[in-house]
Short mmCIF file of C-alpha atoms in Angstrom, two decimals:
data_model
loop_
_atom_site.label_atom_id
_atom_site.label_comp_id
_atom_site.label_asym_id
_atom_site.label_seq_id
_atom_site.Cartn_x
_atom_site.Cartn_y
_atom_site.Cartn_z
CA UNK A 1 0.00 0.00 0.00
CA UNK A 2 1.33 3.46 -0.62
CA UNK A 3 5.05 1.55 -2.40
CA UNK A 4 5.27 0.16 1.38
CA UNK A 5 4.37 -3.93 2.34
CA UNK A 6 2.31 -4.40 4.95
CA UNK A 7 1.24 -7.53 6.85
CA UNK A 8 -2.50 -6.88 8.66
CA UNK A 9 -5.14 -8.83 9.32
CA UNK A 10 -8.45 -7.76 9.25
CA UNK A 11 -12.08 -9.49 10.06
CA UNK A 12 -15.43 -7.89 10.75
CA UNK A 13 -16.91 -7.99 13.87
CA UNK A 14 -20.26 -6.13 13.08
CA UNK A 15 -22.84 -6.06 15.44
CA UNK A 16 -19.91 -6.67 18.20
CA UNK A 17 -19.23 -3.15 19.08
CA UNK A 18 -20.43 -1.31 22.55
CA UNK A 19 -23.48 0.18 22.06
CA UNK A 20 -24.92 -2.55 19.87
CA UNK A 21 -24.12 -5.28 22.70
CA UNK A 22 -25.78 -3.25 25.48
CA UNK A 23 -29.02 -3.67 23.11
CA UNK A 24 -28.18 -7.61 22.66
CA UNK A 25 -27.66 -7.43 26.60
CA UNK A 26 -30.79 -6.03 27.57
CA UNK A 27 -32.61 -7.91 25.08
CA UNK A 28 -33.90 -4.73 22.88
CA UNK A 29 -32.40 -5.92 19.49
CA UNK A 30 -35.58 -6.96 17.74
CA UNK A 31 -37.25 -4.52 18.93
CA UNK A 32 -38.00 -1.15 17.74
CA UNK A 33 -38.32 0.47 20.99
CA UNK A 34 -41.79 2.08 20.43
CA UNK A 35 -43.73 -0.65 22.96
CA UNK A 36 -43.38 0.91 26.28
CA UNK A 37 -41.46 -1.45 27.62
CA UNK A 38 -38.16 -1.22 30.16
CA UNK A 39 -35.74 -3.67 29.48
CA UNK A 40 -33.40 -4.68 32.59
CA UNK A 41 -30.35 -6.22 33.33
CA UNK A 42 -28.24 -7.28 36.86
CA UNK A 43 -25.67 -5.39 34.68
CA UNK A 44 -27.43 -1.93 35.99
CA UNK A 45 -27.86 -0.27 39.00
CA UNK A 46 -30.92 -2.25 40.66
CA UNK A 47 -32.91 1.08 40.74
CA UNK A 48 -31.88 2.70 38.05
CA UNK A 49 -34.62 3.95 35.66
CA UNK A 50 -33.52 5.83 32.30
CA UNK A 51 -33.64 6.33 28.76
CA UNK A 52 -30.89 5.69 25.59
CA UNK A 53 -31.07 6.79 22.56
CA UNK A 54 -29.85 5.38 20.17
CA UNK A 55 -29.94 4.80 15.90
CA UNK A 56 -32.99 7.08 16.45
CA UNK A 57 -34.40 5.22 18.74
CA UNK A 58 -35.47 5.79 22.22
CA UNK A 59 -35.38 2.78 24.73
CA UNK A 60 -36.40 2.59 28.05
CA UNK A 61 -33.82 0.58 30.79
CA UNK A 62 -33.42 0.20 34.50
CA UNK A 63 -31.79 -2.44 37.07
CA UNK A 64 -33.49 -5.67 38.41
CA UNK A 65 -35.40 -4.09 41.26
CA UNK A 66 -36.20 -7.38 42.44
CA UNK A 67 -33.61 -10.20 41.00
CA UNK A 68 -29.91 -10.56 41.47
CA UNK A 69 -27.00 -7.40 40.46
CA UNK A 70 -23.94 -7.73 40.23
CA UNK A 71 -20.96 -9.33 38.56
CA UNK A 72 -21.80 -13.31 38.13
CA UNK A 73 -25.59 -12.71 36.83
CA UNK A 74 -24.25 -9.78 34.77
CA UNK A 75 -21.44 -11.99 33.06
CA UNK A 76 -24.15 -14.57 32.43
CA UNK A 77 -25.70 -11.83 30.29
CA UNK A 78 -23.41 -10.94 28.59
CA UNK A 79 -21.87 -14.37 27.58
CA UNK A 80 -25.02 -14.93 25.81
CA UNK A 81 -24.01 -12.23 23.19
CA UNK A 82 -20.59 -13.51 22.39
CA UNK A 83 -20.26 -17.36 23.09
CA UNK A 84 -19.77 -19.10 20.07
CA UNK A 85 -20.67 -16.31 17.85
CA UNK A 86 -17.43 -15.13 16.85
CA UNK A 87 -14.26 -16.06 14.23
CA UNK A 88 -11.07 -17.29 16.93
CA UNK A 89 -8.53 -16.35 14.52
CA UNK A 90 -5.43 -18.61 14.99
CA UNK A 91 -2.98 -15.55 15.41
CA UNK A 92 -4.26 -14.86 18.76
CA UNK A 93 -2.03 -17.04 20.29
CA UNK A 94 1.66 -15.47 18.80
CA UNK A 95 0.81 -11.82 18.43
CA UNK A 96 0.58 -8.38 20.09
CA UNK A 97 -2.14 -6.58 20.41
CA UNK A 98 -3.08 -3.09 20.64
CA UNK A 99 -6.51 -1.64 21.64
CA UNK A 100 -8.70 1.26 21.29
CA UNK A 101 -11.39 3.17 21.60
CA UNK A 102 -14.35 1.75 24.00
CA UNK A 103 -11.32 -0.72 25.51
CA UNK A 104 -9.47 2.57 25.54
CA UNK A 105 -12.39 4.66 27.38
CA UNK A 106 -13.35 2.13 29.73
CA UNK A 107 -9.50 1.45 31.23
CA UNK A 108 -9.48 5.79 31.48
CA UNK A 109 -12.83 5.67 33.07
CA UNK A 110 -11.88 3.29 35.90
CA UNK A 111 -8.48 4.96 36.62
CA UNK A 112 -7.13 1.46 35.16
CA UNK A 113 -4.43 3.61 32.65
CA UNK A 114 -4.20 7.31 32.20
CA UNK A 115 -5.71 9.28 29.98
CA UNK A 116 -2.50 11.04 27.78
CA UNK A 117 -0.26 7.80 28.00
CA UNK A 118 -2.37 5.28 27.70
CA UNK A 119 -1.23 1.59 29.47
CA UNK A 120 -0.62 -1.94 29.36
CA UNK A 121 -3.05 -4.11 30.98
CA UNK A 122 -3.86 -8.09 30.88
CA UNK A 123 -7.42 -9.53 29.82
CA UNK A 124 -7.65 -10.87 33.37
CA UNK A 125 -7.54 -6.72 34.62
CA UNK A 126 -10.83 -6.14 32.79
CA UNK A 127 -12.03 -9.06 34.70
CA UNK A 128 -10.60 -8.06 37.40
CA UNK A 129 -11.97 -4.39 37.47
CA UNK A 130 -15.55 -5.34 36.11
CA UNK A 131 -15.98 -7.90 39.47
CA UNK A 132 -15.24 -4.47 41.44
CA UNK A 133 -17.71 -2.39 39.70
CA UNK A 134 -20.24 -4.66 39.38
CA UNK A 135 -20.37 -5.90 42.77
CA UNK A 136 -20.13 -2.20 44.27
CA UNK A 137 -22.17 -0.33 41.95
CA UNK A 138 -23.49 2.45 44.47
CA UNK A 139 -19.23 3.30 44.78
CA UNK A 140 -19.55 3.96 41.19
CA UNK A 141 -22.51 6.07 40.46
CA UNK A 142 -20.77 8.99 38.64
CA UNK A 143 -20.02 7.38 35.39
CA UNK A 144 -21.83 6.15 33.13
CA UNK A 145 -24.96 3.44 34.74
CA UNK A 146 -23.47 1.08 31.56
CA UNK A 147 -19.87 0.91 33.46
CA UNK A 148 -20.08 -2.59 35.15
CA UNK A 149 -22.45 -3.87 31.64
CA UNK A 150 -19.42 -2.50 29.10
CA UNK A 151 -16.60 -3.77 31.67
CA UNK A 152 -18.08 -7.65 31.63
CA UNK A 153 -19.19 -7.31 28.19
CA UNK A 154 -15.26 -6.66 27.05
CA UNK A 155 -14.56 -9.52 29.53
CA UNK A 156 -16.65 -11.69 27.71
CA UNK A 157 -15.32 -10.50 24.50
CA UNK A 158 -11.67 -10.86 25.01
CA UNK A 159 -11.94 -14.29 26.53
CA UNK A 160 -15.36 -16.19 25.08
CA UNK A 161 -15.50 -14.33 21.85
CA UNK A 162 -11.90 -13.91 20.58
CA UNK A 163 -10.41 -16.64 23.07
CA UNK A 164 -7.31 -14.94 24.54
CA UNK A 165 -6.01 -16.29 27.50
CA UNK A 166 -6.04 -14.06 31.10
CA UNK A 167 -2.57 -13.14 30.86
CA UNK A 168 -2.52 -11.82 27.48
CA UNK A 169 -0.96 -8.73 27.33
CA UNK A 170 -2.85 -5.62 25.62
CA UNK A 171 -1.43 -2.07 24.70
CA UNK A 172 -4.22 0.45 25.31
CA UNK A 173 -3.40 3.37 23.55
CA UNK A 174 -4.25 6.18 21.12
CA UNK A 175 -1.45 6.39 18.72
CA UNK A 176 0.86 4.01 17.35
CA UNK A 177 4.21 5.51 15.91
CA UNK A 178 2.37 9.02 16.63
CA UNK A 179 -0.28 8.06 14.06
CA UNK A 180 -3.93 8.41 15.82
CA UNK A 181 -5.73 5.45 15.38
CA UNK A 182 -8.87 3.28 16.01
CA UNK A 183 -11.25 1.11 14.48
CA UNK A 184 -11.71 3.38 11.39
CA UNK A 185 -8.22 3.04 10.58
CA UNK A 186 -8.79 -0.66 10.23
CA UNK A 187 -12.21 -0.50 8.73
CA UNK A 188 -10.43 1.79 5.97
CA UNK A 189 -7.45 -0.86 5.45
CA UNK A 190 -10.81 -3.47 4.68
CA UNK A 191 -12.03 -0.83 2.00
CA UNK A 192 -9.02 -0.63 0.04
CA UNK A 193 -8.05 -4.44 0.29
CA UNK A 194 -12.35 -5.10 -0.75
CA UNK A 195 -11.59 -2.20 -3.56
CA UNK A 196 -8.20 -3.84 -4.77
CA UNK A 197 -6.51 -0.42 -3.90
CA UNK A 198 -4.16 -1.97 -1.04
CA UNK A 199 -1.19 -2.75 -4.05
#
């Protein structure tokens, strides 16, 4: 590309990303979110009552007022959006990996890395972090209500959906060789190599 070689990989993971697997967690995929109906989860604070918007549509969510919170019934949710529904590429097992954006967002919001420099973590610290959140949501009210959902959802990700191992090691940052970067770099590398424009 550009009169320079370059070895990438790249596979699509629609449907996969943040804010389409707190619908698939709460259950409000199929729906069009004009029934009034509010869809829960042990993922939210158990008296939570709000409303997202999102793709134009307005849905209405809250906590289970009355059932179990917390991180075990929350990861049971979420494991139902990723098991066995994603591509385990081989390469996960003799590579280095850098990640972005929500991965990014969520180690910032939890004090996990800092902001400017970015960090290196392990899956097992998401794990590790989202089992603190989840099971102490009222310590963690200012943030977003989605913090302990989005925490076990990249949990789930990491290890049931792309298979890496606890102590895999992941680079968390914004810039690699001082080139900003996220998933619309790599969804613009997919272009050209679908266009036959990456030789």
């Amino acid at each position: 590309m550009f009169n320079s070689t370059y070895k990438l990989y790249t596979h699509s993971y629609l449907g996969f990303g943040l804010k389409a697997a707190r619908l698939a967690t709460l259950g409000a995929l199929a729906t069009e979110g004009i029934d009034p109906h509010t869809f829960r989860s042990a993922c939210l604070p158990r008296y939570l009552e709000a409303e997202w918007i999102f793709g134009g549509v307005k849905y209405q969510y809250g906590g289970n007022q009355e059932g179990e919170v917390g991180f075990e019934p929350c990861y049971a949710e979420v494991l139902r959006v990723v098991q066995g529904k994603l591509h385990q590429p081989d390469e996960i097992h003799r590579s280095s990996f850098y990640a972005f954006s929500y991965y990014y967002d969520r180690a910032v919001d939890t004090d996990m890395i800092d902001y400017e420099k970015g960090g290196v973590l392990k899956v097992e610290d998401f794990e590790r972090k989202a089992r603190e959140v989840c099971d102490n949501l009222e310590n963690f009210t200012s943030g977003s209500p989605f913090l302990c959902m989005d925490l076990s959802y990249i949990t789930a990700l990491l290890k049931d959906g792309f298979g890496f191992a606890d102590d895999t090691i992941l680079k968390l940052t914004k810039k690699v060789n001082n080139i900003e970067t996220g998933w619309a770099l790599g969804a613009t590398f997919h272009l050209l190599q679908s266009l036959g424009l990456s030789h």
